[in-house]
């Protein structure tokens, strides 16, 4: 007997927004149940386009290509084929300078 198990993980995510005359793309860092977008302070994130990569058999409460407001935390629910769910929180956060990299 086999049981199908749903995949509720996020493979990758990014947001796109207009800054001046160009479109900027920010890749997310997924940490447990948080999806973090490191964005400089003062950037208008009230109308960003969300792009998600999840398992093709899973569904998302926010469709990829949707416009969201990252001025505040946004909940995102991924539902697997078996009905299992995982809730993530999308957050725009200020990058912290480290000795190396971004965190």
CSV table of N, CA, C and O in Angstrom, one decimal:
chain,number,residue,atom,x,y,z
A,1,UNK,N,0.8,-1.2,0.0
A,1,UNK,CA,0.0,0.0,0.0
A,1,UNK,C,0.9,1.2,0.0
A,1,UNK,O,1.9,1.3,0.7
A,2,UNK,N,0.5,2.2,-0.8
A,2,UNK,CA,1.3,3.4,-0.9
A,2,UNK,C,0.4,4.6,-0.6
A,2,UNK,O,-0.8,4.5,-0.8
A,3,UNK,N,1.0,5.6,0.0
A,3,UNK,CA,0.2,6.8,0.3
A,3,UNK,C,0.8,8.0,-0.4
A,3,UNK,O,2.0,8.2,-0.3
A,4,UNK,N,0.1,8.8,-1.2
A,4,UNK,CA,0.6,10.0,-1.8
A,4,UNK,C,0.7,11.1,-0.8
A,4,UNK,O,-0.2,11.3,0.0
A,5,UNK,N,1.9,11.7,-0.8
A,5,UNK,CA,2.1,12.8,0.2
A,5,UNK,C,2.3,14.1,-0.6
A,5,UNK,O,3.1,14.1,-1.6
A,6,UNK,N,1.6,15.1,-0.2
A,6,UNK,CA,1.8,16.4,-0.9
A,6,UNK,C,3.1,17.1,-0.6
A,6,UNK,O,3.6,17.0,0.6
A,7,UNK,N,3.6,17.8,-1.5
A,7,UNK,CA,4.8,18.7,-1.3
A,7,UNK,C,4.3,20.1,-1.1
A,7,UNK,O,3.8,20.7,-2.0
A,8,UNK,N,4.6,20.6,0.0
A,8,UNK,CA,4.1,22.0,0.4
A,8,UNK,C,5.3,23.0,0.5
A,8,UNK,O,5.1,24.0,1.1
A,9,UNK,N,6.4,22.6,-0.1
A,9,UNK,CA,7.6,23.5,0.0
A,9,UNK,C,7.6,24.5,-1.2
A,9,UNK,O,7.0,24.3,-2.2
A,10,UNK,N,8.3,25.6,-0.9
A,10,UNK,CA,8.5,26.6,-2.0
A,10,UNK,C,9.9,26.4,-2.5
A,10,UNK,O,10.9,26.5,-1.8
A,11,UNK,N,10.0,26.1,-3.8
A,11,UNK,CA,11.3,25.9,-4.5
A,11,UNK,C,12.0,27.2,-4.6
A,11,UNK,O,13.2,27.3,-4.3
A,12,UNK,N,11.3,28.3,-5.1
A,12,UNK,CA,11.9,29.6,-5.2
A,12,UNK,C,10.8,30.6,-5.3
A,12,UNK,O,9.7,30.3,-5.6
A,13,UNK,N,11.2,31.9,-4.9
A,13,UNK,CA,10.2,33.0,-5.0
A,13,UNK,C,10.9,34.3,-5.3
A,13,UNK,O,12.1,34.4,-4.9
A,14,UNK,N,10.3,35.2,-6.0
A,14,UNK,CA,10.9,36.5,-6.2
A,14,UNK,C,9.7,37.5,-6.3
A,14,UNK,O,8.6,37.1,-6.5
A,15,UNK,N,10.1,38.8,-6.2
A,15,UNK,CA,9.1,39.8,-6.4
A,15,UNK,C,9.8,40.8,-7.4
A,15,UNK,O,11.0,40.9,-7.5
A,16,UNK,N,8.9,41.4,-8.2
A,16,UNK,CA,9.3,42.4,-9.2
A,16,UNK,C,8.6,43.7,-8.9
A,16,UNK,O,7.4,43.7,-8.5
A,17,UNK,N,9.3,44.8,-9.0
A,17,UNK,CA,8.7,46.1,-8.8
A,17,UNK,C,9.4,47.2,-9.7
A,17,UNK,O,10.5,46.9,-10.2
A,18,UNK,N,8.7,48.3,-9.9
A,18,UNK,CA,9.2,49.3,-10.8
A,18,UNK,C,10.0,50.3,-9.9
A,18,UNK,O,9.5,50.8,-8.9
A,19,UNK,N,11.2,50.6,-10.3
A,19,UNK,CA,12.0,51.6,-9.6
A,19,UNK,C,12.6,52.5,-10.7
A,19,UNK,O,13.4,52.2,-11.5
A,20,UNK,N,12.0,53.7,-10.8
A,20,UNK,CA,12.4,54.7,-11.8
A,20,UNK,C,11.8,54.2,-13.1
A,20,UNK,O,10.7,53.9,-13.3
A,21,UNK,N,12.7,54.0,-14.1
A,21,UNK,CA,12.3,53.5,-15.4
A,21,UNK,C,12.6,52.0,-15.6
A,21,UNK,O,12.4,51.5,-16.7
A,22,UNK,N,13.1,51.3,-14.6
A,22,UNK,CA,13.4,49.9,-14.8
A,22,UNK,C,12.7,49.0,-13.8
A,22,UNK,O,12.2,49.5,-12.7
A,23,UNK,N,12.6,47.8,-14.1
A,23,UNK,CA,12.0,46.7,-13.3
A,23,UNK,C,13.1,46.1,-12.5
A,23,UNK,O,14.1,45.6,-13.0
A,24,UNK,N,12.9,46.0,-11.2
A,24,UNK,CA,13.8,45.3,-10.3
A,24,UNK,C,13.3,44.0,-9.9
A,24,UNK,O,12.1,43.9,-9.7
A,25,UNK,N,14.2,43.0,-9.7
A,25,UNK,CA,13.7,41.7,-9.3
A,25,UNK,C,14.5,41.3,-8.0
A,25,UNK,O,15.8,41.4,-8.0
A,26,UNK,N,13.8,40.9,-6.9
A,26,UNK,CA,14.4,40.5,-5.7
A,26,UNK,C,14.1,39.1,-5.4
A,26,UNK,O,13.0,38.7,-5.4
A,27,UNK,N,15.1,38.2,-5.2
A,27,UNK,CA,15.0,36.8,-4.9
A,27,UNK,C,14.7,36.7,-3.4
A,27,UNK,O,15.3,37.4,-2.6
A,28,UNK,N,13.9,35.7,-3.1
A,28,UNK,CA,13.6,35.5,-1.7
A,28,UNK,C,14.5,34.5,-1.0
A,28,UNK,O,15.1,33.7,-1.7
A,29,UNK,N,14.6,34.6,0.3
A,29,UNK,CA,15.3,33.6,1.1
A,29,UNK,C,14.2,32.9,2.0
A,29,UNK,O,13.5,33.6,2.7
A,30,UNK,N,14.1,31.6,1.8
A,30,UNK,CA,13.0,30.9,2.5
A,30,UNK,C,13.7,30.3,3.7
A,30,UNK,O,14.6,29.5,3.7
A,31,UNK,N,13.1,30.7,4.9
A,31,UNK,CA,13.6,30.2,6.2
A,31,UNK,C,12.4,29.6,7.0
A,31,UNK,O,11.6,30.4,7.4
A,32,UNK,N,12.4,28.3,7.1
A,32,UNK,CA,11.3,27.6,7.7
A,32,UNK,C,9.9,28.1,7.2
A,32,UNK,O,9.5,27.7,6.1
A,33,UNK,N,9.2,28.9,7.9
A,33,UNK,CA,7.9,29.4,7.5
A,33,UNK,C,7.9,30.8,7.1
A,33,UNK,O,6.8,31.4,6.9
A,34,UNK,N,9.1,31.4,6.9
A,34,UNK,CA,9.2,32.8,6.5
A,34,UNK,C,9.8,32.9,5.1
A,34,UNK,O,10.7,32.1,4.8
A,35,UNK,N,9.3,33.7,4.3
A,35,UNK,CA,9.8,34.0,2.9
A,35,UNK,C,10.3,35.5,3.0
A,35,UNK,O,9.4,36.4,3.0
A,36,UNK,N,11.6,35.7,3.1
A,36,UNK,CA,12.1,37.0,3.3
A,36,UNK,C,12.6,37.6,2.0
A,36,UNK,O,13.4,37.0,1.2
A,37,UNK,N,12.2,38.9,1.8
A,37,UNK,CA,12.7,39.7,0.7
A,37,UNK,C,13.5,40.8,1.2
A,37,UNK,O,13.0,41.7,1.9
A,38,UNK,N,14.8,40.8,1.0
A,38,UNK,CA,15.7,41.9,1.5
A,38,UNK,C,15.7,43.1,0.6
A,38,UNK,O,16.2,43.0,-0.5
A,39,UNK,N,15.0,44.1,1.1
A,39,UNK,CA,14.7,45.3,0.3
A,39,UNK,C,15.2,46.5,1.0
A,39,UNK,O,15.0,46.7,2.2
A,40,UNK,N,15.9,47.5,0.3
A,40,UNK,CA,16.4,48.7,1.0
A,40,UNK,C,15.2,49.5,1.5
A,40,UNK,O,14.2,49.6,0.9
A,41,UNK,N,15.5,50.2,2.6
A,41,UNK,CA,14.4,51.1,3.2
A,41,UNK,C,14.1,52.2,2.2
A,41,UNK,O,14.9,52.7,1.5
A,42,UNK,N,12.8,52.6,2.3
A,42,UNK,CA,12.4,53.7,1.4
A,42,UNK,C,11.8,53.2,0.0
A,42,UNK,O,11.3,53.9,-0.8
A,43,UNK,N,12.0,51.9,-0.2
A,43,UNK,CA,11.5,51.3,-1.5
A,43,UNK,C,10.0,51.1,-1.4
A,43,UNK,O,9.5,50.5,-0.4
A,44,UNK,N,9.3,51.5,-2.4
A,44,UNK,CA,7.8,51.3,-2.4
A,44,UNK,C,7.5,49.9,-2.8
A,44,UNK,O,7.7,49.4,-3.9
A,45,UNK,N,7.0,49.1,-1.8
A,45,UNK,CA,6.7,47.7,-2.0
A,45,UNK,C,5.2,47.5,-1.9
A,45,UNK,O,4.7,46.4,-1.6
A,46,UNK,N,4.4,48.5,-2.1
A,46,UNK,CA,2.9,48.4,-2.0
A,46,UNK,C,2.3,47.7,-3.2
A,46,UNK,O,1.2,47.2,-3.1
A,47,UNK,N,3.0,47.6,-4.3
A,47,UNK,CA,2.4,46.9,-5.5
A,47,UNK,C,3.6,46.2,-6.2
A,47,UNK,O,4.1,46.6,-7.2
A,48,UNK,N,3.9,45.0,-5.6
A,48,UNK,CA,4.9,44.2,-6.2
A,48,UNK,C,4.3,42.9,-6.8
A,48,UNK,O,3.2,42.5,-6.3
A,49,UNK,N,4.9,42.4,-7.8
A,49,UNK,CA,4.4,41.2,-8.5
A,49,UNK,C,5.1,40.0,-7.9
A,49,UNK,O,6.4,39.9,-7.9
A,50,UNK,N,4.4,39.0,-7.4
A,50,UNK,CA,4.9,37.8,-6.8
A,50,UNK,C,5.0,36.7,-7.8
A,50,UNK,O,4.1,36.4,-8.5
A,51,UNK,N,6.2,36.1,-7.8
A,51,UNK,CA,6.4,34.9,-8.6
A,51,UNK,C,6.9,33.7,-7.7
A,51,UNK,O,7.8,33.9,-7.0
A,52,UNK,N,6.2,32.6,-7.8
A,52,UNK,CA,6.5,31.5,-7.0
A,52,UNK,C,6.8,30.2,-7.8
A,52,UNK,O,6.2,30.1,-8.9
A,53,UNK,N,7.6,29.4,-7.3
A,53,UNK,CA,7.8,28.0,-7.9
A,53,UNK,C,7.5,27.0,-6.8
A,53,UNK,O,8.2,27.0,-5.8
A,54,UNK,N,6.4,26.3,-7.0
A,54,UNK,CA,6.1,25.2,-6.1
A,54,UNK,C,5.8,23.9,-6.9
A,54,UNK,O,5.8,24.0,-8.1
A,55,UNK,N,5.6,22.8,-6.2
A,55,UNK,CA,5.3,21.6,-6.9
A,55,UNK,C,4.1,21.7,-7.8
A,55,UNK,O,3.1,22.4,-7.4
A,56,UNK,N,4.1,21.1,-9.0
A,56,UNK,CA,3.1,21.3,-10.0
A,56,UNK,C,1.7,20.7,-9.5
A,56,UNK,O,0.7,21.1,-10.0
A,57,UNK,N,1.7,19.8,-8.5
A,57,UNK,CA,0.5,19.3,-8.0
A,57,UNK,C,0.0,20.0,-6.8
A,57,UNK,O,-1.1,19.7,-6.3
A,58,UNK,N,0.7,21.0,-6.3
A,58,UNK,CA,0.3,21.8,-5.2
A,58,UNK,C,-0.4,23.1,-5.6
A,58,UNK,O,-0.2,23.5,-6.8
A,59,UNK,N,-1.1,23.8,-4.7
A,59,UNK,CA,-1.8,25.0,-5.0
A,59,UNK,C,-1.4,26.1,-4.0
A,59,UNK,O,-1.0,25.7,-2.9
A,60,UNK,N,-1.4,27.3,-4.4
A,60,UNK,CA,-1.1,28.4,-3.5
A,60,UNK,C,-2.3,29.3,-3.3
A,60,UNK,O,-3.1,29.5,-4.3
A,61,UNK,N,-2.4,29.9,-2.1
A,61,UNK,CA,-3.5,30.8,-1.8
A,61,UNK,C,-3.3,32.2,-2.6
A,61,UNK,O,-4.3,32.9,-2.8
A,62,UNK,N,-2.1,32.5,-3.1
A,62,UNK,CA,-1.8,33.6,-3.9
A,62,UNK,C,-1.2,33.1,-5.2
A,62,UNK,O,-0.2,32.5,-5.2
A,63,UNK,N,-1.9,33.4,-6.3
A,63,UNK,CA,-1.4,32.9,-7.6
A,63,UNK,C,-0.1,33.6,-8.0
A,63,UNK,O,0.1,34.7,-7.7
A,64,UNK,N,0.8,32.8,-8.7
A,64,UNK,CA,2.0,33.4,-9.2
A,64,UNK,C,1.6,34.5,-10.2
A,64,UNK,O,0.7,34.3,-11.0
A,65,UNK,N,2.3,35.6,-10.2
A,65,UNK,CA,2.0,36.7,-11.1
A,65,UNK,C,1.0,37.7,-10.5
A,65,UNK,O,0.8,38.8,-11.1
A,66,UNK,N,0.5,37.4,-9.3
A,66,UNK,CA,-0.4,38.4,-8.6
A,66,UNK,C,0.4,39.5,-8.0
A,66,UNK,O,1.5,39.4,-7.7
A,67,UNK,N,-0.3,40.7,-7.9
A,67,UNK,CA,0.2,41.8,-7.2
A,67,UNK,C,-0.1,41.8,-5.8
A,67,UNK,O,-1.3,41.6,-5.4
A,68,UNK,N,0.9,42.0,-4.9
A,68,UNK,CA,0.6,42.0,-3.5
A,68,UNK,C,1.2,43.3,-2.8
A,68,UNK,O,2.0,44.0,-3.5
A,69,UNK,N,0.8,43.5,-1.6
A,69,UNK,CA,1.4,44.7,-0.8
A,69,UNK,C,2.3,44.1,0.3
A,69,UNK,O,1.8,43.6,1.2
A,70,UNK,N,3.6,44.4,0.1
A,70,UNK,CA,4.6,43.9,1.1
A,70,UNK,C,4.9,44.9,2.1
A,70,UNK,O,5.9,44.8,2.9
A,71,UNK,N,4.1,46.0,2.2
A,71,UNK,CA,4.3,47.0,3.3
A,71,UNK,C,4.0,46.4,4.6
A,71,UNK,O,4.5,46.9,5.7
A,72,UNK,N,3.3,45.3,4.6
A,72,UNK,CA,3.0,44.5,5.9
A,72,UNK,C,3.2,43.0,5.5
A,72,UNK,O,3.2,42.7,4.4
A,73,UNK,N,3.3,42.2,6.6
A,73,UNK,CA,3.5,40.8,6.3
A,73,UNK,C,2.2,40.2,5.6
A,73,UNK,O,1.1,40.6,5.9
A,74,UNK,N,2.5,39.3,4.7
A,74,UNK,CA,1.4,38.7,3.9
A,74,UNK,C,1.4,37.2,4.1
A,74,UNK,O,2.4,36.5,3.9
A,75,UNK,N,0.3,36.6,4.6
A,75,UNK,CA,0.2,35.1,4.8
A,75,UNK,C,0.1,34.4,3.4
A,75,UNK,O,-0.6,34.9,2.5
A,76,UNK,N,0.7,33.3,3.3
A,76,UNK,CA,0.6,32.5,2.0
A,76,UNK,C,0.5,31.0,2.4
A,76,UNK,O,1.2,30.5,3.2
A,77,UNK,N,-0.6,30.3,1.9
A,77,UNK,CA,-0.8,28.9,2.3
A,77,UNK,C,-0.6,28.1,1.0
A,77,UNK,O,-1.2,28.3,0.0
A,78,UNK,N,0.3,27.1,1.1
A,78,UNK,CA,0.5,26.1,0.1
A,78,UNK,C,-0.2,24.8,0.5
A,78,UNK,O,-0.1,24.3,1.6
A,79,UNK,N,-1.0,24.3,-0.4
A,79,UNK,CA,-1.8,23.1,-0.2
A,79,UNK,C,-1.4,22.0,-1.1
A,79,UNK,O,-1.3,22.2,-2.3
A,80,UNK,N,-1.0,20.8,-0.5
A,80,UNK,CA,-0.5,19.7,-1.3
A,80,UNK,C,-1.7,18.9,-1.8
A,80,UNK,O,-2.8,19.1,-1.5
A,81,UNK,N,-1.4,18.0,-2.7
A,81,UNK,CA,-2.4,17.1,-3.4
A,81,UNK,C,-3.1,16.3,-2.4
A,81,UNK,O,-4.3,16.0,-2.6
A,82,UNK,N,-2.5,16.0,-1.2
A,82,UNK,CA,-3.2,15.1,-0.2
A,82,UNK,C,-4.0,16.0,0.8
A,82,UNK,O,-4.5,15.4,1.7
A,83,UNK,N,-4.0,17.3,0.6
A,83,UNK,CA,-4.8,18.2,1.5
A,83,UNK,C,-3.9,18.8,2.6
A,83,UNK,O,-4.4,19.6,3.3
A,84,UNK,N,-2.6,18.3,2.7
A,84,UNK,CA,-1.8,18.9,3.7
A,84,UNK,C,-1.5,20.4,3.4
A,84,UNK,O,-1.5,20.8,2.2
A,85,UNK,N,-1.3,21.2,4.4
A,85,UNK,CA,-1.1,22.6,4.2
A,85,UNK,C,0.1,23.1,5.0
A,85,UNK,O,0.4,22.6,6.1
A,86,UNK,N,0.7,24.2,4.5
A,86,UNK,CA,1.8,24.9,5.2
A,86,UNK,C,1.6,26.4,5.0
A,86,UNK,O,1.4,26.8,3.9
A,87,UNK,N,1.6,27.1,6.1
A,87,UNK,CA,1.4,28.6,6.0
A,87,UNK,C,2.8,29.2,6.1
A,87,UNK,O,3.5,29.0,7.0
A,88,UNK,N,3.0,30.1,5.1
A,88,UNK,CA,4.3,30.9,5.1
A,88,UNK,C,3.9,32.3,5.4
A,88,UNK,O,2.7,32.7,5.2
A,89,UNK,N,4.9,33.1,5.8
A,89,UNK,CA,4.7,34.6,5.9
A,89,UNK,C,5.6,35.3,5.0
A,89,UNK,O,6.9,35.1,5.1
A,90,UNK,N,5.1,36.1,4.0
A,90,UNK,CA,5.9,36.8,3.1
A,90,UNK,C,6.3,38.1,3.8
A,90,UNK,O,5.4,38.8,4.3
A,91,UNK,N,7.6,38.5,3.9
A,91,UNK,CA,8.0,39.7,4.6
A,91,UNK,C,9.1,40.5,3.7
A,91,UNK,O,10.0,39.9,3.2
A,92,UNK,N,8.9,41.8,3.7
A,92,UNK,CA,9.9,42.7,3.2
A,92,UNK,C,10.7,43.1,4.4
A,92,UNK,O,10.2,43.7,5.3
A,93,UNK,N,12.0,42.9,4.4
A,93,UNK,CA,12.8,43.3,5.5
A,93,UNK,C,14.1,44.0,5.1
A,93,UNK,O,14.6,43.8,3.9
A,94,UNK,N,14.6,44.8,5.9
A,94,UNK,CA,15.9,45.5,5.6
A,94,UNK,C,17.1,44.6,5.7
A,94,UNK,O,17.2,43.8,6.6
A,95,UNK,N,18.0,44.7,4.7
A,95,UNK,CA,19.1,43.8,4.8
A,95,UNK,C,20.0,44.2,5.9
A,95,UNK,O,20.1,45.4,6.3
A,96,UNK,N,20.7,43.3,6.5
A,96,UNK,CA,21.6,43.5,7.6
A,96,UNK,C,23.0,43.3,7.1
A,96,UNK,O,23.3,42.2,6.5
A,97,UNK,N,23.9,44.3,7.3
A,97,UNK,CA,25.3,44.1,6.8
A,97,UNK,C,26.0,43.1,7.7
A,97,UNK,O,26.1,43.2,8.9
A,98,UNK,N,26.6,42.1,7.1
A,98,UNK,CA,27.4,41.1,7.8
A,98,UNK,C,28.8,41.2,7.3
A,98,UNK,O,29.2,42.0,6.4
A,99,UNK,N,29.7,40.5,8.0
A,99,UNK,CA,31.1,40.5,7.5
A,99,UNK,C,31.2,40.0,6.1
A,99,UNK,O,32.1,40.3,5.4
A,100,UNK,N,30.3,39.1,5.7
A,100,UNK,CA,30.3,38.6,4.3
A,100,UNK,C,28.8,38.2,4.0
A,100,UNK,O,28.0,37.9,4.9
A,101,UNK,N,28.4,38.5,2.8
A,101,UNK,CA,27.0,38.1,2.4
A,101,UNK,C,26.0,39.1,2.9
A,101,UNK,O,26.3,40.2,3.4
A,102,UNK,N,24.7,38.6,2.8
A,102,UNK,CA,23.6,39.4,3.3
A,102,UNK,C,22.8,38.5,4.3
A,102,UNK,O,22.7,37.3,4.0
A,103,UNK,N,22.2,39.1,5.3
A,103,UNK,CA,21.4,38.3,6.2
A,103,UNK,C,20.5,39.1,7.0
A,103,UNK,O,20.3,40.2,6.8
